Short mmCIF file of C-alpha atoms and ligand atoms in Angstrom, two decimals:
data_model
loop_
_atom_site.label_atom_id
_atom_site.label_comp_id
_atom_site.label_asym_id
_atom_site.label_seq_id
_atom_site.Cartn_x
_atom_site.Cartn_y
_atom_site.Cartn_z
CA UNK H 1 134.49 97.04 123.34
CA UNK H 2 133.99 94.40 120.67
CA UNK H 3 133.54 91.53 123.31
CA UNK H 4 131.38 93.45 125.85
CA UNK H 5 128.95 94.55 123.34
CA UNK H 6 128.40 90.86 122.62
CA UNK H 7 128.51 89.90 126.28
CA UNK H 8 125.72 92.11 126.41
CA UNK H 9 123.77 90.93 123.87
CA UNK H 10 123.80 87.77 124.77
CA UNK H 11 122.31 88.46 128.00
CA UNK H 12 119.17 90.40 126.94
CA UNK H 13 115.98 88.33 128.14
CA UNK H 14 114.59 86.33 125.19
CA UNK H 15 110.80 88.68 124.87
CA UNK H 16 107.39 86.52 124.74
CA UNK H 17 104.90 87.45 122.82
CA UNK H 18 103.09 90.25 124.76
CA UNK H 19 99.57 89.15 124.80
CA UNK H 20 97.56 91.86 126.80
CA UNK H 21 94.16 92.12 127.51
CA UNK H 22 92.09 95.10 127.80
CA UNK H 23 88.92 95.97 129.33
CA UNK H 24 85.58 94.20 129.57
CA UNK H 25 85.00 90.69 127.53
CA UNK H 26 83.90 87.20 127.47
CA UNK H 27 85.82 84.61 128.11
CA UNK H 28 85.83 82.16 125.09
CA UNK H 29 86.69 78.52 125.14
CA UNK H 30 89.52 78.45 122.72
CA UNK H 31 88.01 76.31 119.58
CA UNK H 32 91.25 75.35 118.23
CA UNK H 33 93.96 74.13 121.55
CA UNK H 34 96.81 74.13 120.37
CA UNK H 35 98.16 70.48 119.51
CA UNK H 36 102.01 71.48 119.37
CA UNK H 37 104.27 74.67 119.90
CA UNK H 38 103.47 77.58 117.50
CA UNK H 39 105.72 77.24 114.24
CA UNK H 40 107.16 80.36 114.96
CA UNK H 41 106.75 82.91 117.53
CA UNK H 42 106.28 86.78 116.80
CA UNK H 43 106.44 89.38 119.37
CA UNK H 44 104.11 91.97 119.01
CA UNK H 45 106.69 95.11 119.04
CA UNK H 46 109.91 94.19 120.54
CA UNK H 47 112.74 96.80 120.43
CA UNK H 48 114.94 97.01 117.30
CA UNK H 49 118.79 97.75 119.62
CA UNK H 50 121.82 97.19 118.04
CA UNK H 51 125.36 97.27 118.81
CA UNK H 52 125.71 100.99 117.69
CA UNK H 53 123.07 101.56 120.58
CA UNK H 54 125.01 99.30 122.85
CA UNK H 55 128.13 100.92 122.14
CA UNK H 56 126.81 104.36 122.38
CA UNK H 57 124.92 103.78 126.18
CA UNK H 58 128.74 102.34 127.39
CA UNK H 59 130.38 105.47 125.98
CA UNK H 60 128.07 107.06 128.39
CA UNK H 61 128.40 105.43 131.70
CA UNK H 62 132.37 105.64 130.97
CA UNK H 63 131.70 109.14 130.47
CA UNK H 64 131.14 111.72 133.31
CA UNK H 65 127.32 112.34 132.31
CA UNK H 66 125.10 109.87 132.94
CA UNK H 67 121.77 112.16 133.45
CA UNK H 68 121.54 114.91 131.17
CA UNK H 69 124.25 116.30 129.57
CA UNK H 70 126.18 116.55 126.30
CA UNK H 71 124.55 113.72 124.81
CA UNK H 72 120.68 114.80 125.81
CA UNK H 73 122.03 118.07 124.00
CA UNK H 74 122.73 116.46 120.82
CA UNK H 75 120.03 114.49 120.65
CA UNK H 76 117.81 117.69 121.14
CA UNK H 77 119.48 119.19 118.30
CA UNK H 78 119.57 115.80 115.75
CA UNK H 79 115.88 115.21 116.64
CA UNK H 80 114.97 119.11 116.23
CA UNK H 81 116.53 119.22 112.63
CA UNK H 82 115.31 115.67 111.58
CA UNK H 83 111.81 117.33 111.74
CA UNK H 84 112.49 120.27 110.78
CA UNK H 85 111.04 122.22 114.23
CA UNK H 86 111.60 126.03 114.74
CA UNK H 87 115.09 126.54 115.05
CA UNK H 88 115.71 123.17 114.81
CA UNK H 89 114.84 122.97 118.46
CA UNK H 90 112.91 120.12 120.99
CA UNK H 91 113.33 119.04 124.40
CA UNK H 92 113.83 115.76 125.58
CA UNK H 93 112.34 114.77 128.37
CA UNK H 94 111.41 111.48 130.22
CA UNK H 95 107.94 110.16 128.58
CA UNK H 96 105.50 111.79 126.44
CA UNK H 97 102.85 112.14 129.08
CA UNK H 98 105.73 114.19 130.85
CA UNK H 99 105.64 116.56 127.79
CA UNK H 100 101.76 116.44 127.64
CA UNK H 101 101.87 118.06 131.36
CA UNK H 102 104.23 120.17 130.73
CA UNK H 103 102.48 121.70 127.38
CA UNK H 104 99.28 121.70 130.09
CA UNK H 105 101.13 123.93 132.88
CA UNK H 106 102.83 126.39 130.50
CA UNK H 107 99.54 126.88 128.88
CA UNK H 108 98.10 127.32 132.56
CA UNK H 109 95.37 124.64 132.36
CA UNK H 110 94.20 123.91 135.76
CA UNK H 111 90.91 123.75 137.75
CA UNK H 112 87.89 125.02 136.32
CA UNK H 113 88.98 124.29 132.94
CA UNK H 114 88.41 121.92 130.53
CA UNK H 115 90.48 119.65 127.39
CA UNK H 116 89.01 117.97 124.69
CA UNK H 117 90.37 114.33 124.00
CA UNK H 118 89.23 111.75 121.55
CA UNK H 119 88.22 108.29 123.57
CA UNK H 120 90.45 106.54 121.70
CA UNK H 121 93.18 107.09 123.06
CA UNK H 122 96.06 105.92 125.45
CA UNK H 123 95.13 106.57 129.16
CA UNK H 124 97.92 109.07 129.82
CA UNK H 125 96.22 111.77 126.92
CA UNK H 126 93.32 112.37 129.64
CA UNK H 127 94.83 111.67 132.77
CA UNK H 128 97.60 114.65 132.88
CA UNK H 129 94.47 116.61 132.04
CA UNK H 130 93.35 114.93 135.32
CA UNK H 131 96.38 116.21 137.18
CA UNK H 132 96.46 119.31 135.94
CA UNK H 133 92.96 119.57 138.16
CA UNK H 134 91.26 120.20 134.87
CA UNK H 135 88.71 118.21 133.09
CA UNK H 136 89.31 116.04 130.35
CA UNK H 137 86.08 116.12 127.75
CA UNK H 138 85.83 112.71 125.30
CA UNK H 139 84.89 112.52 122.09
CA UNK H 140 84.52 110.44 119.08
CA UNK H 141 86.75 109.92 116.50
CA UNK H 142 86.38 109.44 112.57
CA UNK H 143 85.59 106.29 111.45
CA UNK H 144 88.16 105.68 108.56
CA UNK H 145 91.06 107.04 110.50
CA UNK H 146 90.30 106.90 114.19
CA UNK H 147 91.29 110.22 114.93
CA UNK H 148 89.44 113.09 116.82
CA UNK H 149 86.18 113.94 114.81
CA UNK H 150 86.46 117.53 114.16
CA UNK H 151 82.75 118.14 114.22
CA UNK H 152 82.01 116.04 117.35
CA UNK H 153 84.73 118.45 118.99
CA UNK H 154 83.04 121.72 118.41
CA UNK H 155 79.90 119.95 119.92
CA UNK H 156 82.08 119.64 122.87
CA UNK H 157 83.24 122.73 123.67
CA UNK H 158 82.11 124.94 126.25
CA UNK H 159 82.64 128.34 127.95
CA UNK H 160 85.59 126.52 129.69
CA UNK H 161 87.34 124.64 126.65
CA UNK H 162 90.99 125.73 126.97
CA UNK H 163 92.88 123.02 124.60
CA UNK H 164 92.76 120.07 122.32
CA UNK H 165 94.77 117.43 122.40
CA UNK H 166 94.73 115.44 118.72
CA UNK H 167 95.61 112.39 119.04
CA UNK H 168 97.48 110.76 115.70
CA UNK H 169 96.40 107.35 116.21
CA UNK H 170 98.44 104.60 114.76
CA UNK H 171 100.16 107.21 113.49
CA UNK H 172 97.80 108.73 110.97
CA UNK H 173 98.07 112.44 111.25
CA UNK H 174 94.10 113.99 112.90
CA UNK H 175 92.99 116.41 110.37
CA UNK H 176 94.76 119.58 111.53
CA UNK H 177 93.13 121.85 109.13
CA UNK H 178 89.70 121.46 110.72
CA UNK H 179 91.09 121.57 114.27
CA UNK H 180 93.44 125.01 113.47
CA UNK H 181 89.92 126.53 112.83
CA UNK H 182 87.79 125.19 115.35
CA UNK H 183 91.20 126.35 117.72
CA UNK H 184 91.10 129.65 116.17
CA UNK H 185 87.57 130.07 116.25
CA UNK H 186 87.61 129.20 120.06
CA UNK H 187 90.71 130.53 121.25
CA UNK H 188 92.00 126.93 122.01
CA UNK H 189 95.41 125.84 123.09
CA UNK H 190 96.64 122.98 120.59
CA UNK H 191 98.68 120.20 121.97
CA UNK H 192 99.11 117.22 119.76
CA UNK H 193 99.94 114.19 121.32
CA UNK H 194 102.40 112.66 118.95
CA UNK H 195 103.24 109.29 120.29
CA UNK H 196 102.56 107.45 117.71
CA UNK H 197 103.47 110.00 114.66
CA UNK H 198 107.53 109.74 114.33
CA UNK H 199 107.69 110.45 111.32
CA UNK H 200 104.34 111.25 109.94
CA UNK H 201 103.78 114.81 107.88
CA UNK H 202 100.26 115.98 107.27
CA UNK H 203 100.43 118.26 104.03
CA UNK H 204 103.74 118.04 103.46
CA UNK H 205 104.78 119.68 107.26
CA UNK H 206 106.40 116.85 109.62
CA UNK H 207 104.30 116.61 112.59
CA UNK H 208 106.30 118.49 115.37
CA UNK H 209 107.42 121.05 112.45
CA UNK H 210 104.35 123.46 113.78
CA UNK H 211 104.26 125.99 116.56
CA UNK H 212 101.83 124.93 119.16
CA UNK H 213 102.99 121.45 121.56
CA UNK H 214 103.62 118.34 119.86
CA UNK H 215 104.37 115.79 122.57
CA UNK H 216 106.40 112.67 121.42
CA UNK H 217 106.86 109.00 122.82
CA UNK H 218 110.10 106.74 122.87
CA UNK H 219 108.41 103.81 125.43
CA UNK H 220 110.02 100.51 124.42
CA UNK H 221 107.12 99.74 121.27
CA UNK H 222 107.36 102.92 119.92
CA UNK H 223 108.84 103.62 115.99
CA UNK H 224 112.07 105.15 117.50
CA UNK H 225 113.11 104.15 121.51
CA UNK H 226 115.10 105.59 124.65
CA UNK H 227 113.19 102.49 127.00
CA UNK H 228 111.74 105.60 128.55
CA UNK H 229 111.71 109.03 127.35
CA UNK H 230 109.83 111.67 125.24
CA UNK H 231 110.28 114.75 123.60
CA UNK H 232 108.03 118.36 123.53
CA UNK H 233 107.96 120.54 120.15
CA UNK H 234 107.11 123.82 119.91
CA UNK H 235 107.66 127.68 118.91
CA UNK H 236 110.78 128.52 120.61
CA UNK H 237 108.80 130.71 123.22
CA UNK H 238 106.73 128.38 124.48
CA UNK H 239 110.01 125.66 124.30
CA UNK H 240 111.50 128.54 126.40
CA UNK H 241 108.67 128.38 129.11
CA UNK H 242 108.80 124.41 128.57
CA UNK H 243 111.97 124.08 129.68
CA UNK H 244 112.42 125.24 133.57
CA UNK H 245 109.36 123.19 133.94
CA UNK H 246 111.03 119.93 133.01
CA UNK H 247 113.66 120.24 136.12
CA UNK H 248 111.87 121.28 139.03
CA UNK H 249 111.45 125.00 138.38
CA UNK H 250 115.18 125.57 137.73
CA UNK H 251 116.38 128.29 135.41
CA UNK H 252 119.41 126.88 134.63
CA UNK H 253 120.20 122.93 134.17
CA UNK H 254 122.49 120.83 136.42
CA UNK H 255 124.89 120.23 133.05
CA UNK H 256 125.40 124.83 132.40
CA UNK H 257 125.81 124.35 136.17
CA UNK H 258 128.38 121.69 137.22
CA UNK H 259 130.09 121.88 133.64
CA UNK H 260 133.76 123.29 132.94
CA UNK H 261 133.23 126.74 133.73
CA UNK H 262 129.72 126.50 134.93
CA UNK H 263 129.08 128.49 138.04
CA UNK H 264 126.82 127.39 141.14
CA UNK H 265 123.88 130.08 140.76
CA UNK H 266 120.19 129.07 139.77
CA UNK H 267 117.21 130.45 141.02
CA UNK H 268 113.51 128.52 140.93
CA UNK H 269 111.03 130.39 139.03
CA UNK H 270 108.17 127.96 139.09
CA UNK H 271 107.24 124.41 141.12
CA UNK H 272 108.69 122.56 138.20
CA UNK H 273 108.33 118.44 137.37
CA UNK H 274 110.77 116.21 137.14
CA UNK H 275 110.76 115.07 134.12
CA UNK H 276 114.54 115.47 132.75
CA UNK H 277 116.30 112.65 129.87
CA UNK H 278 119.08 111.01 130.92
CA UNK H 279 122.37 110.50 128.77
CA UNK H 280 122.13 107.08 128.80
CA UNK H 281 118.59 107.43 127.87
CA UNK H 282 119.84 110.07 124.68
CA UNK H 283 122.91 108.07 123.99
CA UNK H 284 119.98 105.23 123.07
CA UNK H 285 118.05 107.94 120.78
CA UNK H 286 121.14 109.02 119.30
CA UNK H 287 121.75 106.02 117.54
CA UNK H 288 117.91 104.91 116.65
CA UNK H 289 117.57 108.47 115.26
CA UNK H 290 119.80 107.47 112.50
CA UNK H 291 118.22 104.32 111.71
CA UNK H 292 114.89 106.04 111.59
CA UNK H 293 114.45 105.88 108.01
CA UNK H 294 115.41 102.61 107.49
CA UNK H 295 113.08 101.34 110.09
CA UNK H 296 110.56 103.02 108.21
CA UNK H 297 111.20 101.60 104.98
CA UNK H 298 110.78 98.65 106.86
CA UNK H 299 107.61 99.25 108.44
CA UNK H 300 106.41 100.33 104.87
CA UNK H 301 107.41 97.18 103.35
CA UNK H 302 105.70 94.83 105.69
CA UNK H 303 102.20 96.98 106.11
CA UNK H 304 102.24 96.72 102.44
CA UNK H 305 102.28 92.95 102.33
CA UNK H 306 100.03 92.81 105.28
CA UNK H 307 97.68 95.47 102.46
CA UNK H 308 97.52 93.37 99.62
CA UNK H 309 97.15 89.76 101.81
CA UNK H 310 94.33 91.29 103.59
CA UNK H 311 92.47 92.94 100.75
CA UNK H 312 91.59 89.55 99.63
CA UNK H 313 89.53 88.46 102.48
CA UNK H 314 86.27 90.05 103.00
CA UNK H 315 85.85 89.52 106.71
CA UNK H 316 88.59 92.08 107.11
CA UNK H 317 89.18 95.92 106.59
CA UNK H 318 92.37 97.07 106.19
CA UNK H 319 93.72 100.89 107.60
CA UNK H 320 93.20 103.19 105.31
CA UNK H 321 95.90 106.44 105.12
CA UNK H 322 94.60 109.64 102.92
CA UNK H 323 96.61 110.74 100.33
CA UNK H 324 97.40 114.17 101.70
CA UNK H 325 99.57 112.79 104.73
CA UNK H 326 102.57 110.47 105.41
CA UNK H 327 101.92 107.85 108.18
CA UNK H 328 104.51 107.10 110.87
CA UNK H 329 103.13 103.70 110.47
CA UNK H 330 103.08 102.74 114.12
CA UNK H 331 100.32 100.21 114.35
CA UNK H 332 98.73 97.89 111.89
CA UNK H 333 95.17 98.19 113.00
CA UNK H 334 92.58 95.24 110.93
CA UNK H 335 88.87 95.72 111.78
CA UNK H 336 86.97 92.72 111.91
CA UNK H 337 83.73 92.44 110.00
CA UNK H 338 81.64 91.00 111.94
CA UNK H 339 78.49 90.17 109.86
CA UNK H 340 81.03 88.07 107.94
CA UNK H 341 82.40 86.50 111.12
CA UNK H 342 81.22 83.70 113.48
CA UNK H 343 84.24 84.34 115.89
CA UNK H 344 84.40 87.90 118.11
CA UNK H 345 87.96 89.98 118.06
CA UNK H 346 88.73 88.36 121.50
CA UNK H 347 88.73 84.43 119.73
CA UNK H 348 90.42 86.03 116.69
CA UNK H 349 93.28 87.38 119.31
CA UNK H 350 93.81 83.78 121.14
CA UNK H 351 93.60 82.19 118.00
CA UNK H 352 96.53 84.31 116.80
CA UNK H 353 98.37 83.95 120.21
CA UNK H 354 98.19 80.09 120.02
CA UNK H 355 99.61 80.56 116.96
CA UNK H 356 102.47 82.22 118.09
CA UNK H 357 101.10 86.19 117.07
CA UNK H 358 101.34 88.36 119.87
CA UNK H 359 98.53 90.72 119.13
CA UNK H 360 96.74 93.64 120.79
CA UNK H 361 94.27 96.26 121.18
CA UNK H 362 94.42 100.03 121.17
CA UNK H 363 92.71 101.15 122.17
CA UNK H 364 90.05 100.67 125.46
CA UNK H 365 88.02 103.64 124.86
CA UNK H 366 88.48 106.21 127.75
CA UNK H 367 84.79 106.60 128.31
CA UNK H 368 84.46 102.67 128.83
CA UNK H 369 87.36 102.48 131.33
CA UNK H 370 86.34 101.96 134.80
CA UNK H 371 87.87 105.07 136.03
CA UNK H 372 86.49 107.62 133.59
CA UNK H 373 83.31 105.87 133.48
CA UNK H 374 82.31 105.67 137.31
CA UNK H 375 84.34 109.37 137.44
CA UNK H 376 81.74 111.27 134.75
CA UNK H 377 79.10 108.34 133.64
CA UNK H 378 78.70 107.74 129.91
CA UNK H 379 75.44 105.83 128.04
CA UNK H 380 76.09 102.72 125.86
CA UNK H 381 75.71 104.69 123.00
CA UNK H 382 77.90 107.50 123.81
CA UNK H 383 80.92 107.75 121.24
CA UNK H 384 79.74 104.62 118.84
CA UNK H 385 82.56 104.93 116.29
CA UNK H 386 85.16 104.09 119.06
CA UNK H 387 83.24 101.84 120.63
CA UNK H 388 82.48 99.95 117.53
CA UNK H 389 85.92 99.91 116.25
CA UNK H 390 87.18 98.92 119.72
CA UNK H 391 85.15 95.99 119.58
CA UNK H 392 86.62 94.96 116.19
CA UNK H 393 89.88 95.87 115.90
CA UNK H 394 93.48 93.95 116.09
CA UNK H 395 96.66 95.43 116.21
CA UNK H 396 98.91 92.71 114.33
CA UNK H 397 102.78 92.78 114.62
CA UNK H 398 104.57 95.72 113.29
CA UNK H 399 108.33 96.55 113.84
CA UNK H 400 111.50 96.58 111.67
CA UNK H 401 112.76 93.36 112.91
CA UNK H 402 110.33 91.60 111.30
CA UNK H 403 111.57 89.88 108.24
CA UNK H 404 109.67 88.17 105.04
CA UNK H 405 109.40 84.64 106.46
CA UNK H 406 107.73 86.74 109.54
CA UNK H 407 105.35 88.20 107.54
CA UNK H 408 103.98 85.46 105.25
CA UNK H 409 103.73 83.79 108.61
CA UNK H 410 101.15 86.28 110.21
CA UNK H 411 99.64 86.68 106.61
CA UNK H 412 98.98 82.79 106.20
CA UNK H 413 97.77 82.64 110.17
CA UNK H 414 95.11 85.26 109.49
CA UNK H 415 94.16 84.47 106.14
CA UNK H 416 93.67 80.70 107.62
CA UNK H 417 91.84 82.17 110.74
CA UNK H 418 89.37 84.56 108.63
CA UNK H 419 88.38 81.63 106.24
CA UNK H 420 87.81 78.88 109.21
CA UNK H 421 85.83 81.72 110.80
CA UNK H 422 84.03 83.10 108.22
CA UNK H 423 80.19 83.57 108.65
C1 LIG U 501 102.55 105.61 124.37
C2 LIG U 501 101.52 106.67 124.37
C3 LIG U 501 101.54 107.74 125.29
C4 LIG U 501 102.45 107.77 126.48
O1 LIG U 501 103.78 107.72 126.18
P1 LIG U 501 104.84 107.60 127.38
O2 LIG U 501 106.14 107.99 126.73
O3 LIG U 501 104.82 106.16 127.81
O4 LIG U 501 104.43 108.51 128.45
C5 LIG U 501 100.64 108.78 125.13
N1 LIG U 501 99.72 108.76 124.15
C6 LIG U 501 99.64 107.74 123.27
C7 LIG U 501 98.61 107.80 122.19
C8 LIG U 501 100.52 106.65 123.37
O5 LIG U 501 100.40 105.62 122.53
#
């Protein structure tokens, strides 16, 4: 096992630094080429897989369950008592917007209807709302914390409002007090898109802890991975009308079926999704679950450094997180200031990429994408906190693997860039 797990390893690609780019902007004649390699290059949010991982996947494929099974089980279970959910309970399923279209169908959400979304926000928050035939309404979000503005959401709603989908960007919890009543007060559907919030607590309750959705994210860059996968909190009756939903309609799973003394009946009690984990996918989450709170410690201990660095220069403001909430710390998002500035974000970024710093943006606001925009039209000035924070923000590197050499790196580079830039 030993030697495989290293054979392994020693194949994985070498990762680049991921250098996206998003949406509209100018090109800019890079003012500093580079003259040799970067001293050191930093992905942006490569996965953190070890051998337990490793070792845990090949237990799998030697196993008889490769899709889900035993091990999608346990993970349930592990991931439903690390946050503490009602009866300890989630279900895993392939991605988080999987679980965001689930929470949408057992909620009935469909034509006619519509779902408030902040803009700023990944694309998949408004376009199961999309698929769901409903209509996903945008608005702004609060300028210290980027999440949906409370007030700008009771603004939005309408005779047709159904849900609300917080979003808990970077992994800042969205003020759930304020949404509960403007829920209550409209008869809205909650479903929080939690992609970013593993762990985060807002008043001392984990997100996914509560009753209504929570839909989570284990993509490659997110705090805890399965490559793919998700998973969908709840009360256990709506986890109960979740689950048929996640495997075409079924009413019993393939695993109660073809088990040791499973028997061959199901019937199909809705036009389900497929949207079931895989084993190999849990045997992955198994293993990162318990490494969770080290990787946070991590995360801590670098956005701290990356804190105090940054506080020094006044061309750039640092997140801020309120006292009455725990971050997941999933993104490390630095605003420009750009009366201080002679440089837009988009120079800042190549800088920072010929430097070796894969950096990014999150995110495009929905109402300035293509799509949405040609779909339902928005001014300029619609939604100016996102747009103005879009325009000046820079997600820097943030993931456990980075270590202190890494970080005095990236704080040096931008320290360097913000006083060669500054206005
Ligand atoms: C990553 C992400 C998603 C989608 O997650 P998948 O698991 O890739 O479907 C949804 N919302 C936000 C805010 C995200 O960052």
């Amino acid at each position: 096992m030993r030697d495989e797990t290293r054979a392994v390893v020693s194949h994985l690609p070498v990762r680049t630094a991921q250098h996206e780019r998003v949406g509209p902007h100018t090109t800019t004649t890079p003012t500093f080429p580079p003259t040799a390699p970067p001293e050191r290059t930093i992905p942006f949010a490569p996965p953190s897989i070890g051998v337990e991982e490793i070792a845990e996947v090949i237990d799998s494929l030697r196993s008889h369950w490769i899709t889900t099974g035993p091990k999608t089980k346990a993970f349930e279970a592990a991931f439903g008592a690390y946050l503490g959910t009602p009866n300890d309970d989630a279900m895993m399923v392939s991605s988080c917007t999987a679980a965001l279209q689930i929470a949408l169908a057992v909620h009935g959400i469909g034509p006619g209807d519509e779902v408030i979304v902040p803009t700023l926000t990944f694309a998949s928050t408004a376009h199961v709302v999309e698929h769901a035939g409903a209509r996903p309404v945008f608005v702004d979000v609060l300028p210290d914390t980027l999440c949906i503005d409370p007030e700008a959401a009771e603004r939005a709603v309408t005779p047709a409002t159904r849900a609300i989908i917080p979003v808990h960007y970077a992994g800042h919890p969205a003020p759930m007090d304020a949404i509960d009543r403007l829920a209550e007060r409209y008869g809205l559907a909650i479903i929080e898109d939690a992609a970013h919030a593993l762990p985060a607590s807002y008043h001392d309750t984990r997100i996914g802890a509560r009753s209504n959705f929570a839909a989570f994210s284990f993509y490659a860059t997110k705090n805890l991975t399965t490559a793919e996968g998700g998973a969908l909190t709840a009360s256990p009756d709506l986890l109960e009308a979740a689950r048929p939903l996640a495997l075409h309609g079924m009413s019993r799973d393939a695993w109660k079926r073809y088990g040791v003394g499973g028997s061959w009946s199901y019937d199909v009690i809705a036009a389900g999704f497929k949207s079931n984990m895989t084993d190999l996918q849990a045997a992955l989450g198994l293993q990162q679950l318990k490494k969770l709170d080290g990787f946070q410690a991590r995360r801590r201990a670098v956005v701290d450094r990356y804190d105090e660095a940054f506080a020094l220069a006044p061309a750039l403001e640092t997140p801020i997180v309120h006292d009455d909430v725990e971050s997941a710390l999933h993104l490390y998002v630095l605003r420009l200031r750009p009366e201080r500035m002679r440089v837009g974000r988009d120079t800042f970024i190549d800088a920072l990429a010929e430097r070796g710093i894969g950096a990014s943006v999150h995110f495009l606001p929905l109402h300035m994408t293509r799509f949405y925009q040609s779909k339902h039209g928005y001014p300029d000035e619609a939604f100016p906190v996102a747009r103005d924070a879009y325009e000046r923000m820079i997600s820097l590197p943030l993931h456990p693997g980075l270590d202190g050499d890494d970080v005095q790196y990236v704080t040096d580079t931008v320290m360097h860039l913000a006083q060669r830039y500054a206005a």
